[in-house]
Amino acid sequence: MIEENYRRVLANIAAATERRKDRGDETGPVTLVAVTKNHDVSAMRECIDAGAAVVGENRVQEAKGKYETLERSVTWHLIGHLQTNKVNQAVAMFDLIHSIDSEHLLTAVDTAARKIGKVQDILIQVNLAREPQKYGVADEELEAVLKKADELPNVHLRGLMLIAPNYEDVEETRPLFRQMRELYLRVQAMSLPASDIEYLSMGMTNDYAIAVEEGANLVRVGTGIFGPRQY
Ligand SMILES: *Cc1c(COP(=O)(O)O)cnc(C)c1O
């Protein structure tokens, strides 16, 4: 079941990529992050054996247990909000942190990475829809946070991340994805000397096809691969 779902998601991504190309938009390949939160190690193995190379977790504690048990070589992405007291553990484990949502957290990650001699790949999470209950850097603070990330020696800025609101009609998400893509291009145009802006992380089970059509190249899919989560 997981293998079948995984293949279907990949096929949907490929189809969406073709639609994007038809519009003349060459954004390059799309990476699927298999969101394994609330799914156990055996489900993770199934997905990795089906071909998944990147897994996404949203809690450091949960990820740590799996990280220590999973005898598969895979790339680990942190996609959920990171608390300052979990930064050391997160930096020890994750290849890419999508969820840098404040300057304070950015500095804490840099410090933690320096302690272990690592340069931590990061994305800046943007709160584009200005949802008060959502994490993310607001538009008007973004430039300062990006510049700071570019200056800090132990973080490597790789792009932007968005968690879109859960609209009833998924098409309502499209303008937001489009806006996010414009923002991403503006950030690339800043030519930050120490950064490599090449990832735009947006799209989940409900809306990843639209996200890819609008320029996402990292999509985070959980339910579409593993089925509903049991809490
Ligand atoms: C849980 C989660 C996802 C995956 O959600 P699905 O709807 O199950 O695909 C993607 N991104 C983030 C940040 C998440 O927390």
Short mmCIF file of C-alpha atoms in Angstrom, two decimals, residues 26 30 50 59 74 80 106 123 130 132 148 167 180 183 185 195 218:
data_model
loop_
_atom_site.label_atom_id
_atom_site.label_comp_id
_atom_site.label_asym_id
_atom_site.label_seq_id
_atom_site.Cartn_x
_atom_site.Cartn_y
_atom_site.Cartn_z
CA GLU A 26 11.99 25.44 -15.98
CA VAL A 30 11.21 18.24 -7.64
CA ALA A 50 10.09 1.89 -2.43
CA ARG A 59 9.23 16.71 16.25
CA VAL A 74 18.27 8.42 4.25
CA GLY A 80 8.04 21.40 12.19
CA LEU A 106 18.54 31.26 13.48
CA LEU A 123 15.32 27.25 4.90
CA ARG A 130 -0.07 36.31 7.97
CA PRO A 132 -1.44 34.80 13.63
CA LYS A 148 21.63 37.61 9.01
CA TYR A 167 -8.52 26.35 2.51
CA MET A 180 5.76 32.68 -2.73
CA LEU A 183 9.33 36.09 -3.30
CA LEU A 185 12.90 34.79 -7.18
CA SER A 195 23.89 31.50 0.32
CA LEU A 218 10.51 20.44 -2.37
#
